[in-house]
mmCIF file with all atom_site columns, C-alpha atoms in Angstrom:
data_model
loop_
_atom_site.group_PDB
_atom_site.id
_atom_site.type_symbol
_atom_site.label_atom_id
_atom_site.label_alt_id
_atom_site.label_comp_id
_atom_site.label_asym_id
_atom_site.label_entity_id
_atom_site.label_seq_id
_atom_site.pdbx_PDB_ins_code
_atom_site.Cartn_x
_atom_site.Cartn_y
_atom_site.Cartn_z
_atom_site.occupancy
_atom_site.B_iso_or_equiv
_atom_site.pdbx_formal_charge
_atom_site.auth_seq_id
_atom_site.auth_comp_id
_atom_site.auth_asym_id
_atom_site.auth_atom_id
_atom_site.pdbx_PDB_model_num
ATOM 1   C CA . UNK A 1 1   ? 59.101 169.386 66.996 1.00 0.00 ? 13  UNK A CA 1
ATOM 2   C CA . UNK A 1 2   ? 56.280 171.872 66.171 1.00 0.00 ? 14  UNK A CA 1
ATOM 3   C CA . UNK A 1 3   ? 54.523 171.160 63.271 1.00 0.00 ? 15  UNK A CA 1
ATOM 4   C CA . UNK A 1 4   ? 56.543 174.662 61.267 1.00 0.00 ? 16  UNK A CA 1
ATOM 5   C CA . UNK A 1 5   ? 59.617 172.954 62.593 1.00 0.00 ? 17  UNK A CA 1
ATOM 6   C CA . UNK A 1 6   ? 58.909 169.712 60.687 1.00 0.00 ? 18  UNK A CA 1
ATOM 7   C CA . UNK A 1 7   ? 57.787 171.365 57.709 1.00 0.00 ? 19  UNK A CA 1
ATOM 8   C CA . UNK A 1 8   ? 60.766 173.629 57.628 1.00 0.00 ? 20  UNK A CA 1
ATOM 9   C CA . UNK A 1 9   ? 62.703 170.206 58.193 1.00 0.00 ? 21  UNK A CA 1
ATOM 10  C CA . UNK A 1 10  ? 60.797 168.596 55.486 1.00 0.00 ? 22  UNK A CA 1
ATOM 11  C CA . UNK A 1 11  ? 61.706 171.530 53.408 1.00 0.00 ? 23  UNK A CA 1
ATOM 12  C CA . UNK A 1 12  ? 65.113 171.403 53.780 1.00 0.00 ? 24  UNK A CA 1
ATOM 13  C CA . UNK A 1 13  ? 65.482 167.095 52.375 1.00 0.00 ? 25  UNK A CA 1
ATOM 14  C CA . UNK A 1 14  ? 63.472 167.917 48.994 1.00 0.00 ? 26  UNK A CA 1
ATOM 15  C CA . UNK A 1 15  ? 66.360 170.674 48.405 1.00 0.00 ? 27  UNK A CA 1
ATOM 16  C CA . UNK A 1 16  ? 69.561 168.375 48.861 1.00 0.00 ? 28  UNK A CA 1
ATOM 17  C CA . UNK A 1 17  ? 67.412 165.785 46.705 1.00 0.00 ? 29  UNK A CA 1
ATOM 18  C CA . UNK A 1 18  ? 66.861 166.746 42.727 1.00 0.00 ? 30  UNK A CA 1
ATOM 19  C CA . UNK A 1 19  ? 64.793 165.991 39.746 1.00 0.00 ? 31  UNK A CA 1
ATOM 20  C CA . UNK A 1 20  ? 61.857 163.361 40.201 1.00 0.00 ? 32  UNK A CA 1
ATOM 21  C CA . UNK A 1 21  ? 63.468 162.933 44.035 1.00 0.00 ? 33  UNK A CA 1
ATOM 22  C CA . UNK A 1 22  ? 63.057 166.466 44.957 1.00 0.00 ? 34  UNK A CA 1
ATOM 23  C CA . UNK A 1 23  ? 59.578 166.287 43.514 1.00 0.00 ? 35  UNK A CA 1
ATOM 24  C CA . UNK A 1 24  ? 58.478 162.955 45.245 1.00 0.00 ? 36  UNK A CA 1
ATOM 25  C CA . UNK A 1 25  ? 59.878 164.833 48.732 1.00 0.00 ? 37  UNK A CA 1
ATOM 26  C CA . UNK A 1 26  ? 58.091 168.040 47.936 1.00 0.00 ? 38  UNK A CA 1
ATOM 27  C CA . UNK A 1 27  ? 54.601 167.057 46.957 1.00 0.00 ? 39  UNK A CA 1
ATOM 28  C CA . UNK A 1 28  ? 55.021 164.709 50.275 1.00 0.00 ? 40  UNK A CA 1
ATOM 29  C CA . UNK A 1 29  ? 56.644 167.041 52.513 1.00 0.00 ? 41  UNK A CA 1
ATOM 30  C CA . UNK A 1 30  ? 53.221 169.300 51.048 1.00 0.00 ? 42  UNK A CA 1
ATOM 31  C CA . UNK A 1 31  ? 50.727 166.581 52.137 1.00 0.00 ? 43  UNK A CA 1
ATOM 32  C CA . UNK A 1 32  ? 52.383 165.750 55.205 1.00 0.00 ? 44  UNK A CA 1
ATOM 33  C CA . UNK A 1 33  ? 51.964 169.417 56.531 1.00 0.00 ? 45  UNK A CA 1
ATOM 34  C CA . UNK A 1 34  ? 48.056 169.625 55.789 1.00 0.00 ? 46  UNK A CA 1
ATOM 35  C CA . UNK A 1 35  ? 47.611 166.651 57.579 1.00 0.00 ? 47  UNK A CA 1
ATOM 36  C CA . UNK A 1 36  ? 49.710 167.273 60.777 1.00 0.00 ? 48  UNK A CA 1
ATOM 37  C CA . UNK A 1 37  ? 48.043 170.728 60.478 1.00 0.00 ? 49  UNK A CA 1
ATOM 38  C CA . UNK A 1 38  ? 44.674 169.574 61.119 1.00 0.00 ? 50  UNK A CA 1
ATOM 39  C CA . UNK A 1 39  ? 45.847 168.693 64.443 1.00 0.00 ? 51  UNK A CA 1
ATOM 40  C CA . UNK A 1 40  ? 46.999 172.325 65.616 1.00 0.00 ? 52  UNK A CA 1
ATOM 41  C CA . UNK A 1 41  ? 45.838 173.482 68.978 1.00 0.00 ? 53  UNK A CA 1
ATOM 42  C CA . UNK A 1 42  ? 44.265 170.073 70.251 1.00 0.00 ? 54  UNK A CA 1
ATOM 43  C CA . UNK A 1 43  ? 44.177 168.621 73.327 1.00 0.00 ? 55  UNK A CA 1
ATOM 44  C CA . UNK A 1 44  ? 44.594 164.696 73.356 1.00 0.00 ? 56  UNK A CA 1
ATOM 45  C CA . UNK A 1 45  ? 41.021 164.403 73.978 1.00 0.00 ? 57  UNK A CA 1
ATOM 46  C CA . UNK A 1 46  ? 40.109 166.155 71.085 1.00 0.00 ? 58  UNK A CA 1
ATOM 47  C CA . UNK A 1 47  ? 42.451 164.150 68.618 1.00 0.00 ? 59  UNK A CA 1
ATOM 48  C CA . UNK A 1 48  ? 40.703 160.889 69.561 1.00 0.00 ? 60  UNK A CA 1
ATOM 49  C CA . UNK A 1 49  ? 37.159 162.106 68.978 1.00 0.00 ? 61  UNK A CA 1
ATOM 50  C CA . UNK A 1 50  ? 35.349 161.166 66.117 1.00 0.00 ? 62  UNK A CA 1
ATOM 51  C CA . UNK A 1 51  ? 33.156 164.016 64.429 1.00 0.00 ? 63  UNK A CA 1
ATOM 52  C CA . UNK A 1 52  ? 31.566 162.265 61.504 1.00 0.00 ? 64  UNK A CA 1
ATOM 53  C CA . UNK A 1 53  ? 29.710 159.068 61.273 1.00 0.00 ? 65  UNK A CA 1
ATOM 54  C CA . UNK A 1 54  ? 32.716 156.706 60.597 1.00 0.00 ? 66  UNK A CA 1
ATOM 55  C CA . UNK A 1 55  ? 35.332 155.704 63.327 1.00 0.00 ? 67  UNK A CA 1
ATOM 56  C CA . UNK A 1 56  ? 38.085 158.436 61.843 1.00 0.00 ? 68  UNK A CA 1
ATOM 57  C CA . UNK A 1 57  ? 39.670 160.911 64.676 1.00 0.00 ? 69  UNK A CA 1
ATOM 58  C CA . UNK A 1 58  ? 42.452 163.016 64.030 1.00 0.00 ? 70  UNK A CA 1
ATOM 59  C CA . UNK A 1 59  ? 45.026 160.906 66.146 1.00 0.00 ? 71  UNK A CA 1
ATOM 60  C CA . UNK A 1 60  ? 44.100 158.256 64.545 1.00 0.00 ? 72  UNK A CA 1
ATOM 61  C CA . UNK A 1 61  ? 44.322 159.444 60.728 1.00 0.00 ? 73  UNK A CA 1
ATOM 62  C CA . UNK A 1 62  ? 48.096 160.102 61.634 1.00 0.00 ? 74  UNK A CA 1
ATOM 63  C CA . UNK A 1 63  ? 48.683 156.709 63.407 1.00 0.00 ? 75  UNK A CA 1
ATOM 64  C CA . UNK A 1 64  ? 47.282 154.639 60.328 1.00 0.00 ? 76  UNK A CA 1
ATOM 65  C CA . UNK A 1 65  ? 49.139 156.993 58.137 1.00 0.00 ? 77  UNK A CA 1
ATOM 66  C CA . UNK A 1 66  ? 52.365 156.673 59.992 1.00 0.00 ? 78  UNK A CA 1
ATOM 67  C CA . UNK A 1 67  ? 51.922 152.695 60.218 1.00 0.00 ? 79  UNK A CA 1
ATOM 68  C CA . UNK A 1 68  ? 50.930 152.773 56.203 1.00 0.00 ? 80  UNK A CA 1
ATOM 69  C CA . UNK A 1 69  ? 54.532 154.624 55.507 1.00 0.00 ? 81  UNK A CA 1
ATOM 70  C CA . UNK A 1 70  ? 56.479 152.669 57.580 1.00 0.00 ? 82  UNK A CA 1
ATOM 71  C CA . UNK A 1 71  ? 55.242 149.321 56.478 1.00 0.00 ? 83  UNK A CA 1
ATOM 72  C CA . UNK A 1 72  ? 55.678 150.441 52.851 1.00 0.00 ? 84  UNK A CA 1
ATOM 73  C CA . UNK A 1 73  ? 58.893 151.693 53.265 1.00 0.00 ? 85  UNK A CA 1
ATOM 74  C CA . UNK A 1 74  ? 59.967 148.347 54.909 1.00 0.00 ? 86  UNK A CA 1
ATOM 75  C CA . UNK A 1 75  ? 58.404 146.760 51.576 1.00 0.00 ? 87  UNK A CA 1
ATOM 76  C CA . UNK A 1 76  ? 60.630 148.662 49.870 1.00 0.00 ? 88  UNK A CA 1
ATOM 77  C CA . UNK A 1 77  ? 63.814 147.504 52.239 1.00 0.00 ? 89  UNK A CA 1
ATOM 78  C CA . UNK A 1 78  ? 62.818 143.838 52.347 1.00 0.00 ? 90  UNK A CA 1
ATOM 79  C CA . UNK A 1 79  ? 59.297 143.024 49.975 1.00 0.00 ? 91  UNK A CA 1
ATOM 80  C CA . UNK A 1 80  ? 56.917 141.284 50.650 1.00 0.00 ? 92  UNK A CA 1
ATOM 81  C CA . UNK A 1 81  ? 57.322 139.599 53.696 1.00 0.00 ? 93  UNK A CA 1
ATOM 82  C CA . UNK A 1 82  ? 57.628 142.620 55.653 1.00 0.00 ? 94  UNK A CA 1
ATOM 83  C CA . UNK A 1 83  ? 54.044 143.043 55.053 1.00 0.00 ? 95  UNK A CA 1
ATOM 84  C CA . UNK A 1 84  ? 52.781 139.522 55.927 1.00 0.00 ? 96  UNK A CA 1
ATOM 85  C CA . UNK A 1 85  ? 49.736 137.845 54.277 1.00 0.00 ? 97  UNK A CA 1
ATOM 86  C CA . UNK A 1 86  ? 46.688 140.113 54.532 1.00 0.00 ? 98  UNK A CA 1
ATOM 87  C CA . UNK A 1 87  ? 44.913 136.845 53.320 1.00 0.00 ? 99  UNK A CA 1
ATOM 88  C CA . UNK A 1 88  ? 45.805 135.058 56.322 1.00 0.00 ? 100 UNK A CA 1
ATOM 89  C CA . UNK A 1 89  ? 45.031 137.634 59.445 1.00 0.00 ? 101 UNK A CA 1
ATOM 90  C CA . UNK A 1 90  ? 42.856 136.326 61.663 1.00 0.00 ? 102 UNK A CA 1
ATOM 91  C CA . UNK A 1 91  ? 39.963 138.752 63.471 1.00 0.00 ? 103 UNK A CA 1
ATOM 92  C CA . UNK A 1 92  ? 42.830 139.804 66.484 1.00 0.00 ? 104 UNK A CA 1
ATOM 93  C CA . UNK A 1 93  ? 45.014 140.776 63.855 1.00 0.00 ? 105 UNK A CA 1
ATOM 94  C CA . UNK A 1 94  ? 42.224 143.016 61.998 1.00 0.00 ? 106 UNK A CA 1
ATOM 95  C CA . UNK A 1 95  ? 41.639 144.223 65.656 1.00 0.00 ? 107 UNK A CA 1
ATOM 96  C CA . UNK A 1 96  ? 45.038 144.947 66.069 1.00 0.00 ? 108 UNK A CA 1
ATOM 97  C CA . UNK A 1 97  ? 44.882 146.782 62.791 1.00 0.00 ? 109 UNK A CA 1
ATOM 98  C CA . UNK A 1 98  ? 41.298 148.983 63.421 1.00 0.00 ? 110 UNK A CA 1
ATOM 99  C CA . UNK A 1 99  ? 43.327 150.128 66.519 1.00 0.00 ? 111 UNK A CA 1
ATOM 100 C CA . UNK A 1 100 ? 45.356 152.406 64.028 1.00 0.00 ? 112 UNK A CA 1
ATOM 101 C CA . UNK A 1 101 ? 42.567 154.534 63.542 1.00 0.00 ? 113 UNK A CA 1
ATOM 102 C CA . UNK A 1 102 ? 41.936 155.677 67.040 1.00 0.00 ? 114 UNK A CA 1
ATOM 103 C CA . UNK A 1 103 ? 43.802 156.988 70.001 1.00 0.00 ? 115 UNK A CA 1
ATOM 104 C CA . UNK A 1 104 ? 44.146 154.270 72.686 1.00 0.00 ? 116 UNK A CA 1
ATOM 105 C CA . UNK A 1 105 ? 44.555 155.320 76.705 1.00 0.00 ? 117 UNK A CA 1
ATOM 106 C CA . UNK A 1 106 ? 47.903 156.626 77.379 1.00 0.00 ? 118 UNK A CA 1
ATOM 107 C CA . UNK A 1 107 ? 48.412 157.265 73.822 1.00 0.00 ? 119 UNK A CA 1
ATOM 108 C CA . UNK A 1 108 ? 48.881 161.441 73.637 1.00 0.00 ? 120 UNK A CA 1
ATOM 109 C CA . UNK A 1 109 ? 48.821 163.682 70.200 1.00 0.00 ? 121 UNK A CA 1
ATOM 110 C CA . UNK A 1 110 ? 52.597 164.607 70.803 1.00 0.00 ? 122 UNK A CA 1
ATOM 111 C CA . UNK A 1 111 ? 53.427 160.947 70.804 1.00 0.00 ? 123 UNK A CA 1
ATOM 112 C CA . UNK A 1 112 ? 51.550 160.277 67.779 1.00 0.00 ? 124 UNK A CA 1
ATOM 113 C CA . UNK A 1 113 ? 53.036 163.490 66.212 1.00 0.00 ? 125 UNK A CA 1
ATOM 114 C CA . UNK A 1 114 ? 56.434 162.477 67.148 1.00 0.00 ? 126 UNK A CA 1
ATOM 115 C CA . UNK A 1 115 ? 55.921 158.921 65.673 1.00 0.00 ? 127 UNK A CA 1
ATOM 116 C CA . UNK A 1 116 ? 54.763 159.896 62.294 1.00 0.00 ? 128 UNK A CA 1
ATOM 117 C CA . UNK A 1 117 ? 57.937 162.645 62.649 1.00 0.00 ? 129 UNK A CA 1
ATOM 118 C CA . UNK A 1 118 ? 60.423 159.515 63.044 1.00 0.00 ? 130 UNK A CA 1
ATOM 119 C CA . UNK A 1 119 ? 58.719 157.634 60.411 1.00 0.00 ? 131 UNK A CA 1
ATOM 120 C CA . UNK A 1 120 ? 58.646 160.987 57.591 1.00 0.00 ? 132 UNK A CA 1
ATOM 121 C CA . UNK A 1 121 ? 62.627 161.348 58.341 1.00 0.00 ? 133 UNK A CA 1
ATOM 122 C CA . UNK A 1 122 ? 63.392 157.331 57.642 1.00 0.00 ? 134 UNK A CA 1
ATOM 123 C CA . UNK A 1 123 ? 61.343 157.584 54.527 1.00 0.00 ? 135 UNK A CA 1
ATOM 124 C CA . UNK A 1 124 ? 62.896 160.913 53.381 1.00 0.00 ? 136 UNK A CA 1
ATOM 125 C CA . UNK A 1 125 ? 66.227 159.266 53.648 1.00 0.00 ? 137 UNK A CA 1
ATOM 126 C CA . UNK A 1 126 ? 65.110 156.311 51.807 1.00 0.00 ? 138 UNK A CA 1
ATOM 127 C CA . UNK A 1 127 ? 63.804 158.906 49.203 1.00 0.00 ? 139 UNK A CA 1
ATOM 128 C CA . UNK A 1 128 ? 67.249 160.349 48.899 1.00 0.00 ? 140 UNK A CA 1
ATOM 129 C CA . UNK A 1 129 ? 69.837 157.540 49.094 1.00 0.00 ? 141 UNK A CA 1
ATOM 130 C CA . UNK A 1 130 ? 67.800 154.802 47.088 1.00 0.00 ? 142 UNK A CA 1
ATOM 131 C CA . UNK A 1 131 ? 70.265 153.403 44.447 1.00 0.00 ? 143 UNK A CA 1
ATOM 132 C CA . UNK A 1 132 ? 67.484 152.508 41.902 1.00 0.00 ? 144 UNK A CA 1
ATOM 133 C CA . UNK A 1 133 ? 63.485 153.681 42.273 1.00 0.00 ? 145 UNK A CA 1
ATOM 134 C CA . UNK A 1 134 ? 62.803 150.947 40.034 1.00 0.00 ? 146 UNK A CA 1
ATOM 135 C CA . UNK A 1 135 ? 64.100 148.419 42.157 1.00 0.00 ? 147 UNK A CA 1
ATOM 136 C CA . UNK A 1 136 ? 60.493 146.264 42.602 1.00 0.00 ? 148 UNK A CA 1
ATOM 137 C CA . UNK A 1 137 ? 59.192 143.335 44.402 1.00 0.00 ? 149 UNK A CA 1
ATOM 138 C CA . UNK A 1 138 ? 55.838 141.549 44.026 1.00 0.00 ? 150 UNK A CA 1
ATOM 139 C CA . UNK A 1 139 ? 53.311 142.532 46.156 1.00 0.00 ? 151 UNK A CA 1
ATOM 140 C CA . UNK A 1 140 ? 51.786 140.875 49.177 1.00 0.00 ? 152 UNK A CA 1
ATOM 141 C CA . UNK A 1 141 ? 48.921 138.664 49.347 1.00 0.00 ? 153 UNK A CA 1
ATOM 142 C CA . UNK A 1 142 ? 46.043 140.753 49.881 1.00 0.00 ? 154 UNK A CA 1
ATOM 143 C CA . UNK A 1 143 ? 42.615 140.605 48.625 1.00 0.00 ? 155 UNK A CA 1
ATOM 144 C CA . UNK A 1 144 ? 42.820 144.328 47.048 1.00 0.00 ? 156 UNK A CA 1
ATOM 145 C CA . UNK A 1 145 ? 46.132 143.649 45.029 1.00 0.00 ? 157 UNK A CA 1
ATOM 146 C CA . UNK A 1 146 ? 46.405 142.025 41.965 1.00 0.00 ? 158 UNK A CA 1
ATOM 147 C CA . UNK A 1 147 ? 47.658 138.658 42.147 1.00 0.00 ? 159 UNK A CA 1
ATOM 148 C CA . UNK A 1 148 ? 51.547 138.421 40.398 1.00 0.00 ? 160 UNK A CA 1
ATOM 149 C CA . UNK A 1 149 ? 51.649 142.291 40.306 1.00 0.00 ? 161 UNK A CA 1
ATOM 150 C CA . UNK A 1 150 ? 54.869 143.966 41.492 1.00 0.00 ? 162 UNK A CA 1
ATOM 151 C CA . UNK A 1 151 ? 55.491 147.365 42.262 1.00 0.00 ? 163 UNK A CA 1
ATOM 152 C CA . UNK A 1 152 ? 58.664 149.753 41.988 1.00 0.00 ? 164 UNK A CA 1
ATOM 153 C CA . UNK A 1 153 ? 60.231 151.276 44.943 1.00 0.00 ? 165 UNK A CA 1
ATOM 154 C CA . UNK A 1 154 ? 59.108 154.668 42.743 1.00 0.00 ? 166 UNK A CA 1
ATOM 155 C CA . UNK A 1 155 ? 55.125 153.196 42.615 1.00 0.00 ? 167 UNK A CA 1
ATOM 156 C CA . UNK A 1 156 ? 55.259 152.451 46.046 1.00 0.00 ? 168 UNK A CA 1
ATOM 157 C CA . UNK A 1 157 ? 56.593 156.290 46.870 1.00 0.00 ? 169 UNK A CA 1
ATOM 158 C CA . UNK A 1 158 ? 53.619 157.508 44.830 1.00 0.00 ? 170 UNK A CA 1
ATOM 159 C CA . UNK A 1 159 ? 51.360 155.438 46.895 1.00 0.00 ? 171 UNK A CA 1
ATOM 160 C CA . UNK A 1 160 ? 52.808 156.865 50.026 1.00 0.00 ? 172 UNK A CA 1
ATOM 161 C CA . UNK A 1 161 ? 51.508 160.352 48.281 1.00 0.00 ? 173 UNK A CA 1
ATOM 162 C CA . UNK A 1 162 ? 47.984 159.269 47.441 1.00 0.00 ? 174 UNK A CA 1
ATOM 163 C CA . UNK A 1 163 ? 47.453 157.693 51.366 1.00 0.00 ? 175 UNK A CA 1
ATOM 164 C CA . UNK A 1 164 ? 48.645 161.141 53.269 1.00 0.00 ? 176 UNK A CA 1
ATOM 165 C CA . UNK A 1 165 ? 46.956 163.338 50.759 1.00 0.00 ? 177 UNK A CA 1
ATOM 166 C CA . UNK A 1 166 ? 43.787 161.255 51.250 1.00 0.00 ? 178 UNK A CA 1
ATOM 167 C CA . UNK A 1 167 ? 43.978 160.948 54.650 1.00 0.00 ? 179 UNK A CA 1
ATOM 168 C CA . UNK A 1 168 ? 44.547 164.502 54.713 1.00 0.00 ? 180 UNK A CA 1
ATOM 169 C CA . UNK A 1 169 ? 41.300 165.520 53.206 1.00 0.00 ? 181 UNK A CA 1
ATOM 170 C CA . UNK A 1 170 ? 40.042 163.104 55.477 1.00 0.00 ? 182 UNK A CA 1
ATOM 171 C CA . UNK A 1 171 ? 41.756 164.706 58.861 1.00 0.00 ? 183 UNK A CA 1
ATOM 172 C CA . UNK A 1 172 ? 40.463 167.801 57.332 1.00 0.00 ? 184 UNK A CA 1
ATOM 173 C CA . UNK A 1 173 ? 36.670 166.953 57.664 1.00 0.00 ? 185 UNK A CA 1
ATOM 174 C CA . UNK A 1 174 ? 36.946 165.553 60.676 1.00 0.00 ? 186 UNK A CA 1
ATOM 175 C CA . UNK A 1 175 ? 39.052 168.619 62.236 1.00 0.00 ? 187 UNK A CA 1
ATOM 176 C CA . UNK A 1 176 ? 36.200 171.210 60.706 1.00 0.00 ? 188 UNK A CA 1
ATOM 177 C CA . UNK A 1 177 ? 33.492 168.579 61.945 1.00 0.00 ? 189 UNK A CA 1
ATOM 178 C CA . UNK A 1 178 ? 35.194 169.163 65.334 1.00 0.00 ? 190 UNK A CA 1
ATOM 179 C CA . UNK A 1 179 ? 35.520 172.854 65.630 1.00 0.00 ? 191 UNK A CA 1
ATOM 180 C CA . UNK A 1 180 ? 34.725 174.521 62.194 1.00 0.00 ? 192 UNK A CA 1
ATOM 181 C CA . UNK A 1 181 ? 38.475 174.698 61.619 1.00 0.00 ? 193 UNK A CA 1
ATOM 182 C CA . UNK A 1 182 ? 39.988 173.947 58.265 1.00 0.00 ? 194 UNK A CA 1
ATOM 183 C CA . UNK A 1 183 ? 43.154 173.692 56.646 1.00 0.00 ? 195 UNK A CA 1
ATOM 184 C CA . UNK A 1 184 ? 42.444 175.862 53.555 1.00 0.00 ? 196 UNK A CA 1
ATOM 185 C CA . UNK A 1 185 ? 40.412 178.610 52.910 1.00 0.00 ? 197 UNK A CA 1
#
């Protein structure tokens, strides 16, 4: 599915949701485009290098973003323990995790792009069919959440938001570092 498609696709879910739904699926539906944009026209190779000084590629921004989503919206299906302990990985499973920010061999762009695709559709689903946003759980153990806090199925959407449309930005330098290319302006 071309990148259009998706966002035509995309398009399509806010409009059978309404009210806050239909906003939560268009401001994502928004972010998710810019960031699968910044992709356009790349080879494989190109999507795995890194332009700037930090270890961010463009096939990698989409593969932590599409792991972020999917483990949220599994948080949202089942709490906390779909998450695990983040107190309690050990250095193979921050290894594991790094690898989310780069393309691996035999990993290609139009697997990546396919993978986030699968994950966007599950979530917009979610999105639509959820009986109750404010359905919460408490959060996992992790040293950057606040111990005892819990978070809404509708706080947890809103996160989803914030990571593609930061990640976005972030594809976004990265892309221009790479060919001068940007997705605005």
């Amino acid at each position: 599915m071309t990148s259009n498609e998706q966002t035509t696709r995309d398009a399509a879910t806010a409009t059978t949701a309404t009210g806050e739904r239909a906003d939560l699926l268009e401001v994502l539906a928004k972010h998710r485009h810019f960031l699968r944009f910044t992709t356009r026209d790349l080879t494989d190779e190109q999507a795995g290098l890194r332009t700037t000084a930090g270890e961010l590629c463009l096939g990698g921004l989409i593969k932590h973003v599409t792991s972020v989503e999917r483990g949220w919206v599994d948080f949202i299906l089942e709490g906390p323990s779909a998450m695990g302990d983040f107190t309690a990985m050990t250095e193979a499973d921050w290894a594991r995790r790094a690898d989310e920010f780069r393309m691996l061999p035999g990993e290609t762009l139009t697997g990546v792009l396919a993978d986030y695709a699968e994950v966007a559709r599950r979530t917009d689903d979610l999105v639509a069919t959820l009986p109750d946003l404010d359905a919460a759980w408490p959060l996992p153990k992790a040293p950057w959440f606040e111990a005892d806090a819990q978070w809404s199925a509708r706080r947890v959407l809103m996160h989803i938001v914030a990571e593609t449309a930061q990640h976005a930005g972030h594809a976004d330098i990265v892309r221009e570092s790479l060919d001068g290319a940007k997705s605005m302006g």
